[in-house]
mmCIF file of C-alpha atoms in Angstrom:
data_model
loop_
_atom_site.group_PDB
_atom_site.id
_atom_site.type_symbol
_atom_site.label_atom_id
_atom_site.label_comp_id
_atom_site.label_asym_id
_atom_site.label_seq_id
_atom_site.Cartn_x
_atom_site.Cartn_y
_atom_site.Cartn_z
ATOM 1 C CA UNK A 1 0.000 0.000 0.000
ATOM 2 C CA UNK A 2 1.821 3.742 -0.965
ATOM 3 C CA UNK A 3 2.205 6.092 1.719
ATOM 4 C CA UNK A 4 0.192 9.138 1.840
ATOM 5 C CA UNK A 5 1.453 11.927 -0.409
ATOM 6 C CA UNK A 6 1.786 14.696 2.138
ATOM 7 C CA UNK A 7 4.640 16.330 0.345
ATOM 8 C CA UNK A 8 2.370 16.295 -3.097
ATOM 9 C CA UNK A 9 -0.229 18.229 -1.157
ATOM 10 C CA UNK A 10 2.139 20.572 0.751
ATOM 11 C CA UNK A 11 4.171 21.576 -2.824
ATOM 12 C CA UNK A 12 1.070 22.138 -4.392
ATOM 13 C CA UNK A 13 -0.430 24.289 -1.426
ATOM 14 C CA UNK A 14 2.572 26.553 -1.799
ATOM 15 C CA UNK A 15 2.144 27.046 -5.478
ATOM 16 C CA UNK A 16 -1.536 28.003 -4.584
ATOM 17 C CA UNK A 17 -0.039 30.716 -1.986
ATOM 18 C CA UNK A 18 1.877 31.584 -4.580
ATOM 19 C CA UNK A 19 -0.223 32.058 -7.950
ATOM 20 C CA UNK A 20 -2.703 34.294 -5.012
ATOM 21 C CA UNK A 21 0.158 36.548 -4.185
ATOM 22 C CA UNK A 22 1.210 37.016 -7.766
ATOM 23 C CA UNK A 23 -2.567 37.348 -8.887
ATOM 24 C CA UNK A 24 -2.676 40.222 -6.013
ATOM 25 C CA UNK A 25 0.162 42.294 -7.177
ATOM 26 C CA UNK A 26 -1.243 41.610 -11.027
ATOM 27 C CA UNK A 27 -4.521 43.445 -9.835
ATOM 28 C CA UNK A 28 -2.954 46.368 -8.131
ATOM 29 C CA UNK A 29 -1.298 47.116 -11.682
ATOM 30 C CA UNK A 30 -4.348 46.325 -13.720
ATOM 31 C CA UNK A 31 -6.542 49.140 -11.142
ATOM 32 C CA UNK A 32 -3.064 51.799 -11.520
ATOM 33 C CA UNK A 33 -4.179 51.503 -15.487
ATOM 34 C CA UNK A 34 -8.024 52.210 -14.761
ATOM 35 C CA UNK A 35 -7.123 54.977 -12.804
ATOM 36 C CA UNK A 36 -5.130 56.045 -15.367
ATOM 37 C CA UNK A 37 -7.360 55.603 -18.544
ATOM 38 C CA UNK A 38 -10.429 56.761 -15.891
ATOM 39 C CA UNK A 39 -8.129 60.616 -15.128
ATOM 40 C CA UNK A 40 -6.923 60.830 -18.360
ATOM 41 C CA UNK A 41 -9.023 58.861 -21.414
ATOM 42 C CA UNK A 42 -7.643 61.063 -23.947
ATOM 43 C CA UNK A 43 -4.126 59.308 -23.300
ATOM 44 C CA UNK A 44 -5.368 56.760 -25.482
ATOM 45 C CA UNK A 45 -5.312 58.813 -28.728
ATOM 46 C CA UNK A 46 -1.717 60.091 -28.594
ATOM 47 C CA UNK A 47 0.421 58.592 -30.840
ATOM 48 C CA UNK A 48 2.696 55.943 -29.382
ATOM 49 C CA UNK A 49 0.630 55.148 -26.205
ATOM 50 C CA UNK A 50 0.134 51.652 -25.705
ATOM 51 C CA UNK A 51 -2.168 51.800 -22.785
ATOM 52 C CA UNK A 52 -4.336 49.588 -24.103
ATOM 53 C CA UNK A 53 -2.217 47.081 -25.308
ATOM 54 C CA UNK A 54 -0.519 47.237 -21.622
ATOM 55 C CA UNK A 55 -4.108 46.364 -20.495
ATOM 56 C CA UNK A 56 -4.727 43.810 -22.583
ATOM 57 C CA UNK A 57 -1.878 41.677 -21.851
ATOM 58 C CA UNK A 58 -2.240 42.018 -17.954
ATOM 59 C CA UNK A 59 -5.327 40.918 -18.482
ATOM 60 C CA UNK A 60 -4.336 37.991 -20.657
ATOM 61 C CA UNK A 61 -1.837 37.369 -17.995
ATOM 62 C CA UNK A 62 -4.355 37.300 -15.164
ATOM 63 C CA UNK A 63 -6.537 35.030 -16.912
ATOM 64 C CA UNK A 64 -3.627 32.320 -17.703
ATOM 65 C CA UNK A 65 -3.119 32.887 -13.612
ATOM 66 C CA UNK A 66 -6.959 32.018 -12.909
ATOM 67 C CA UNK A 67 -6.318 29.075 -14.735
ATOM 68 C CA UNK A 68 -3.618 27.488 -13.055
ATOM 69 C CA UNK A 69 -4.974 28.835 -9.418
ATOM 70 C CA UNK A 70 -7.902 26.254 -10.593
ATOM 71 C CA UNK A 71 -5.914 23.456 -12.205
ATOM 72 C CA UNK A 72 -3.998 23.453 -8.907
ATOM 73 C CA UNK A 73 -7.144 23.541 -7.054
ATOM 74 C CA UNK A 74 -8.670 20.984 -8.554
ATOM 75 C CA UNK A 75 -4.973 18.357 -7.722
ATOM 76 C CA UNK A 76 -5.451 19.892 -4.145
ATOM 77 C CA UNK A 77 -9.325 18.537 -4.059
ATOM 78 C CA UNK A 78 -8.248 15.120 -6.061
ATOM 79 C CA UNK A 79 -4.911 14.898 -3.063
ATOM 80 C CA UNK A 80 -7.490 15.400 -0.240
ATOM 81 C CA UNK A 81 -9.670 12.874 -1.202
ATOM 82 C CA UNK A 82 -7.364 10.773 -1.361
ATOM 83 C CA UNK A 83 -6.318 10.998 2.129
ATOM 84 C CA UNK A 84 -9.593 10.659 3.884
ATOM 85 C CA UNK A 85 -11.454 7.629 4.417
ATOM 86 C CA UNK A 86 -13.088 5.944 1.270
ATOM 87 C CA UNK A 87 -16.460 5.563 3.067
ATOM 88 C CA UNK A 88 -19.024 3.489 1.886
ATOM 89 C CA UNK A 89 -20.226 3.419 -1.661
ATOM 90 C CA UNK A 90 -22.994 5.680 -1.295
ATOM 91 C CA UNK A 91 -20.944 8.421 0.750
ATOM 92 C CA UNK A 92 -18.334 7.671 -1.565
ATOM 93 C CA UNK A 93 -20.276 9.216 -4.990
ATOM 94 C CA UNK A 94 -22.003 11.604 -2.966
ATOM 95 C CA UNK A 95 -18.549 13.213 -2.235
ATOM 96 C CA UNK A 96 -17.519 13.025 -5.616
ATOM 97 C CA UNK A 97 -20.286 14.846 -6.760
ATOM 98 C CA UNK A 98 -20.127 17.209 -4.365
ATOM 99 C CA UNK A 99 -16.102 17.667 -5.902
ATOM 100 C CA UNK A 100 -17.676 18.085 -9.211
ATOM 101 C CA UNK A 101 -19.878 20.885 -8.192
ATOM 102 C CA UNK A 102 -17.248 22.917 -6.692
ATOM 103 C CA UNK A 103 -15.011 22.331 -9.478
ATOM 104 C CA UNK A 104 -17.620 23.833 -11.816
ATOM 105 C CA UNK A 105 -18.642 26.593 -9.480
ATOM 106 C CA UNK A 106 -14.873 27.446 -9.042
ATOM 107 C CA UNK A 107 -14.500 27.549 -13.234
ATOM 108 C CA UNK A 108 -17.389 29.808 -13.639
ATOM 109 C CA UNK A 109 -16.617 32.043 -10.822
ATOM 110 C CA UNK A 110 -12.857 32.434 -10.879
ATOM 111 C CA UNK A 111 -12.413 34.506 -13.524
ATOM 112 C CA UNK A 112 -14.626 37.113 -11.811
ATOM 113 C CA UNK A 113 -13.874 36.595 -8.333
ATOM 114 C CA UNK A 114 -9.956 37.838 -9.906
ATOM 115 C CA UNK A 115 -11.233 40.613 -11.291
ATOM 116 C CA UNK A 116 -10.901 44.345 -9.827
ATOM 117 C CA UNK A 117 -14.181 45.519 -8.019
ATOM 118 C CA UNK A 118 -14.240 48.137 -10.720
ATOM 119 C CA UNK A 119 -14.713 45.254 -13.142
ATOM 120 C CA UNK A 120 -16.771 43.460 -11.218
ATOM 121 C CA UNK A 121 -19.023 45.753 -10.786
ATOM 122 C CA UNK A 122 -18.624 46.620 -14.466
ATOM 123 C CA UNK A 123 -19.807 43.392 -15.292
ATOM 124 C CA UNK A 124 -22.639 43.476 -13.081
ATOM 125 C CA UNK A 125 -23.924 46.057 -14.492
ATOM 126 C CA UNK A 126 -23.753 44.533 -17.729
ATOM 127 C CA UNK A 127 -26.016 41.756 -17.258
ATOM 128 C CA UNK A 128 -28.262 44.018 -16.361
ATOM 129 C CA UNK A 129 -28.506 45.632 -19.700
ATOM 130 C CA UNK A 130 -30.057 42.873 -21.940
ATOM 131 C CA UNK A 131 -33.171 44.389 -23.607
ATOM 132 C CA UNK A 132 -31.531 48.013 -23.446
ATOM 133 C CA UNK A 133 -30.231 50.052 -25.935
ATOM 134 C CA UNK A 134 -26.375 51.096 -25.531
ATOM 135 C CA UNK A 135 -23.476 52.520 -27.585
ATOM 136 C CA UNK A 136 -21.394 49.595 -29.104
ATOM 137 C CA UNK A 137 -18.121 50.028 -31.466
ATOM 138 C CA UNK A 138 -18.234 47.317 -33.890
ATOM 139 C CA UNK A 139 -15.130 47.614 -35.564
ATOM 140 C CA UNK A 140 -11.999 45.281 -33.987
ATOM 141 C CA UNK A 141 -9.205 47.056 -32.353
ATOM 142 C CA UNK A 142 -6.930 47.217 -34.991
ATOM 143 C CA UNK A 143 -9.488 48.704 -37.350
ATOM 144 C CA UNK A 144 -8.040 52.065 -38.790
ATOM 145 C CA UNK A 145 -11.324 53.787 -38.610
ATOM 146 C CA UNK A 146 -13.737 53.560 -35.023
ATOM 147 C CA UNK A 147 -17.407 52.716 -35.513
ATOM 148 C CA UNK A 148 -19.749 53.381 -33.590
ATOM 149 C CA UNK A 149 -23.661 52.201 -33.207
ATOM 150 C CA UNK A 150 -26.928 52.699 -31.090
ATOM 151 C CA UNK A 151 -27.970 48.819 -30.737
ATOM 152 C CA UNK A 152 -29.931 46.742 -28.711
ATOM 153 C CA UNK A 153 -28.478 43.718 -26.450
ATOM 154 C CA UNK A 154 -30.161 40.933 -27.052
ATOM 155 C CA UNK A 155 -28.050 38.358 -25.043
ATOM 156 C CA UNK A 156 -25.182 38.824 -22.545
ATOM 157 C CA UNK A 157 -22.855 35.894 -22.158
ATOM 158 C CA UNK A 158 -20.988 36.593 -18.392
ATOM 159 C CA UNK A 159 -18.791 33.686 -18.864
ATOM 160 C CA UNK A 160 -17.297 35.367 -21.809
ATOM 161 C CA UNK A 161 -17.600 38.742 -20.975
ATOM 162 C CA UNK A 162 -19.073 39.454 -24.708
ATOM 163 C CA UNK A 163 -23.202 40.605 -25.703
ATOM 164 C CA UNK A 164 -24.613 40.429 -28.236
ATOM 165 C CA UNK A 165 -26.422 43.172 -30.015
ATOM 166 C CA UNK A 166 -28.231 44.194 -32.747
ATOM 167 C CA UNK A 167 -28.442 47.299 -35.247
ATOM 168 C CA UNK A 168 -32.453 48.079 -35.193
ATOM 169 C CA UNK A 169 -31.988 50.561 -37.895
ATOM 170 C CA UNK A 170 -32.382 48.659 -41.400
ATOM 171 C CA UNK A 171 -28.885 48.105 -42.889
ATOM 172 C CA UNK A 172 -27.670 49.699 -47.182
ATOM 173 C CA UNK A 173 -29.035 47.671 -50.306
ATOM 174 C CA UNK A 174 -26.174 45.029 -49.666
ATOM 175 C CA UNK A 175 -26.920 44.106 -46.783
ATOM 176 C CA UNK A 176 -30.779 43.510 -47.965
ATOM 177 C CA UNK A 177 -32.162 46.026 -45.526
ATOM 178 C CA UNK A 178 -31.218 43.320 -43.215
ATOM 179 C CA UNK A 179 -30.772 44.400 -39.701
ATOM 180 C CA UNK A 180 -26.986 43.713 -38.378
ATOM 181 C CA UNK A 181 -26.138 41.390 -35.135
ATOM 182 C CA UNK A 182 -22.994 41.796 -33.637
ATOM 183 C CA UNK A 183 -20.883 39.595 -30.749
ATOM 184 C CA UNK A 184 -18.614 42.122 -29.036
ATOM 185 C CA UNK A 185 -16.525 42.340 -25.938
ATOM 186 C CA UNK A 186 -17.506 44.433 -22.866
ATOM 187 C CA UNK A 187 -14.892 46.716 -23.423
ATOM 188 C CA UNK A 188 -16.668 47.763 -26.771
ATOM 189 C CA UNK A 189 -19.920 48.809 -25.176
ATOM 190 C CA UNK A 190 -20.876 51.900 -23.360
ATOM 191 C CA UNK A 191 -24.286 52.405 -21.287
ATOM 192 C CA UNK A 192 -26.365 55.314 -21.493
ATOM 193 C CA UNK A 193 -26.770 57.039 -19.057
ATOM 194 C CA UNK A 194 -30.437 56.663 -17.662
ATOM 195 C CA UNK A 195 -33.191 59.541 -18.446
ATOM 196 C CA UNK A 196 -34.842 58.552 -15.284
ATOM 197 C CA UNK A 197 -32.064 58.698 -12.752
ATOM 198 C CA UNK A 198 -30.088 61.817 -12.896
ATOM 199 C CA UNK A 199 -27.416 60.997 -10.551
ATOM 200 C CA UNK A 200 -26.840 58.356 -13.793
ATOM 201 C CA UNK A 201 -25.889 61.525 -16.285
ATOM 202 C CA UNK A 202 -22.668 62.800 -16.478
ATOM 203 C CA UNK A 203 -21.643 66.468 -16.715
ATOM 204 C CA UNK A 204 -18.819 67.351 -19.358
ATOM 205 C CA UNK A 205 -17.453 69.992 -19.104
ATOM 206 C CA UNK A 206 -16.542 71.946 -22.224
ATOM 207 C CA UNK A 207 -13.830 70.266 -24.492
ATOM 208 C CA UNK A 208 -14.313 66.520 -23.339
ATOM 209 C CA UNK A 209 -14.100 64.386 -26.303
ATOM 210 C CA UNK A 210 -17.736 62.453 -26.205
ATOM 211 C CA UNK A 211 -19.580 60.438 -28.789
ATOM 212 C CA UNK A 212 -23.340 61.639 -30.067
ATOM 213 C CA UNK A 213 -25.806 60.706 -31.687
ATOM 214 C CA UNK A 214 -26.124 61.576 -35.752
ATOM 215 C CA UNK A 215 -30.172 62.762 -35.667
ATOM 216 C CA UNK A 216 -31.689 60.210 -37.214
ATOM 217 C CA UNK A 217 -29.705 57.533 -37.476
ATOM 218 C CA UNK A 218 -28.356 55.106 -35.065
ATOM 219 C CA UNK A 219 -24.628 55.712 -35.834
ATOM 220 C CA UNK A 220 -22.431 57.784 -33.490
ATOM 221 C CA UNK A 221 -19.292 60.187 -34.037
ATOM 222 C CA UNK A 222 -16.957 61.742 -32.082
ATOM 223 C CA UNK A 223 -17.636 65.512 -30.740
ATOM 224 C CA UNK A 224 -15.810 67.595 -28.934
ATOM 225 C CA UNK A 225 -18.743 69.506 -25.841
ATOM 226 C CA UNK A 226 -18.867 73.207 -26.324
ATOM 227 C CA UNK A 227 -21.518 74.070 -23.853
ATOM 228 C CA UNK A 228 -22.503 71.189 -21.215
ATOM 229 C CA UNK A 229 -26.245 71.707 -21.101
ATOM 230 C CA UNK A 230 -27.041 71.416 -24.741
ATOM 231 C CA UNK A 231 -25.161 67.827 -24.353
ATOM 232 C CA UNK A 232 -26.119 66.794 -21.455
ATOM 233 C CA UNK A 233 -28.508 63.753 -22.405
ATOM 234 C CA UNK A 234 -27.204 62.884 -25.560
ATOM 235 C CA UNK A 235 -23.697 62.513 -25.334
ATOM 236 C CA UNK A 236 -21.304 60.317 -23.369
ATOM 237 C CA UNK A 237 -17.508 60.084 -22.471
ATOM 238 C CA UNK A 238 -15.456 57.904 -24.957
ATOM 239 C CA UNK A 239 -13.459 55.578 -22.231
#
C-alpha cells in the first residue's frame, strides 16, 4: 500500500499561496491603469501610447493565472480525497459529486472573483442591460477607422464577458435592408446614461471628447462639448 502523499499536497499548497500573491500584485497594476485611462481617457489617442495594449496583456496574464490557481485547485481537491477515508459506496459518490460541483462553481466564478471591483461591478452592471439600448463600437481594435452604433443587447454571455447586439436601424441595399447582429466584448460597449435617474448623467465639461448621436440615425461620431447643457442627455464620455 503507498504512503500518503503529504509532500504532493504541501508543494502544491505553496504554489496556490503563490499564484494568489502574484494574482494580487497583477490586480494592483491592472486598477493603476483604470485609474489612469479613468483621469486621463484622452491618453489613449496620442500617438505611441500603448495603454491599451498594456491592459490587454495584464489581463491575458491574469486570466492564464486564474487558470492554473484552478488546475492546482482541482490536484489539491483530487490529493485530499485521497487521504480521507473511502467511506461506503454511497458516501463515496455523494462526495464526488459534491467535488464536481465545486469544481464547476470554481471555473465559472474564478475569472470574476480575480477581477478588480471596478470590473466586477462593471460586469454586473452589464447583465443588467439585456433588452436596453447602448453605444457599441463594432469595428476590432486594430481597425483604422472607429465605428460606432446605437444597438440593442439581445443576449449577454458573463462567462465570456461578450453581448450580443443588434443594429435596429435597417442596414444599405447590400446588406438587404437586413438588420446587423454583432458579438462584441464588454470593453466595446458603453451604457447610457439613464433619463430617469439623474445621478446616472454625467456632466462634461466643455472640451471633453464624447460620442453623439447623428439625428436620425443610429450611428455615433466623435464631438468635442462646447456648452454642457445642450449635451447633457445625448452625449457620453469615450473611455
Amino acid at each position: 500500500m503507498s504512503s500518503p502523499d503529504y509532500a504532493g499536497l504541501l508543494e502544491n499548497s505553496k504554489e496556490l499561496d503563490r499564484l494568489r500573491k502574484e494574482q494580487e500584485e497583477l490586480l494592483l497594476e491592472i486598477n493603476k491603469m483604470h485609474k489612469k485611462l479613468q483621469s486621463t481617457p484622452d491618453v489613449v489617442e496620442k500617438p505611441g501610447d500603448n495603454s491599451l495594449s498594456r491592459l490587454k496583456m495584464l489581463y491575458i496574464h491574469a486570466k492564464e493565472l486564474s487558470e492554473s490557481e484552478v488546475n492546482i485547485s482541482t490536484q489539491l481537491l483530487g490529493q485530499l480525497d485521497a487521504l480521507l477515508p473511502s467511506g461506503t459506496p454511497g458516501q463515496h459518490r455523494r462526495r464526488i459529486e459534491g467535488n464536481e460541483l465545486k469544481k464547476k462553481r470554481m471555473k465559472a466564478d474564478s475569472d470574476v472573483s480575480r477581477l478588480s471591483p471596478s470590473v466586477r461591478n462593471q460586469l454586473d452592471s452589464l447583465a443588467n442591460l439585456k433588452g436596453e439600448q447602448v453605444a457599441a463600437r463594432v469595428t476590432p481594435e486594430d481597425a483604422e477607422k472607429d465605428e460606432w452604433f446605437v444597438v440593442k443587447v439581445i443576449h449577454v454571455d458573463k462567462e465570456t464577458r461578450q453581448l450580443e447586439v443588434l443594429d435596429e436601424e435597417p442596414g444599405d441595399d447590400e446588406e438587404n435592408g437586413l438588420q446587423r447582429q454583432y458579438k462584441l466584448p464588454m470593453s466595446h460597449i458603453i451604457p447610457f446614461p439613464k433619463r430617469t435617474d439623474p445621478s446616472s448623467i454625467q456632466d462634461f465639461p466643455p472640451g471633453r471628447h464624447v460620442l453623439a448621436v447623428y439625428p436620425g440615425t443610429t450611428a455615433l461620431y466623435k464631438a468635442t462639448v462646447v456648452q454642457a447643457h445642450k449635451v447633457k442627455m445625448h452625449a457620453f464620455l469615450v473611455l
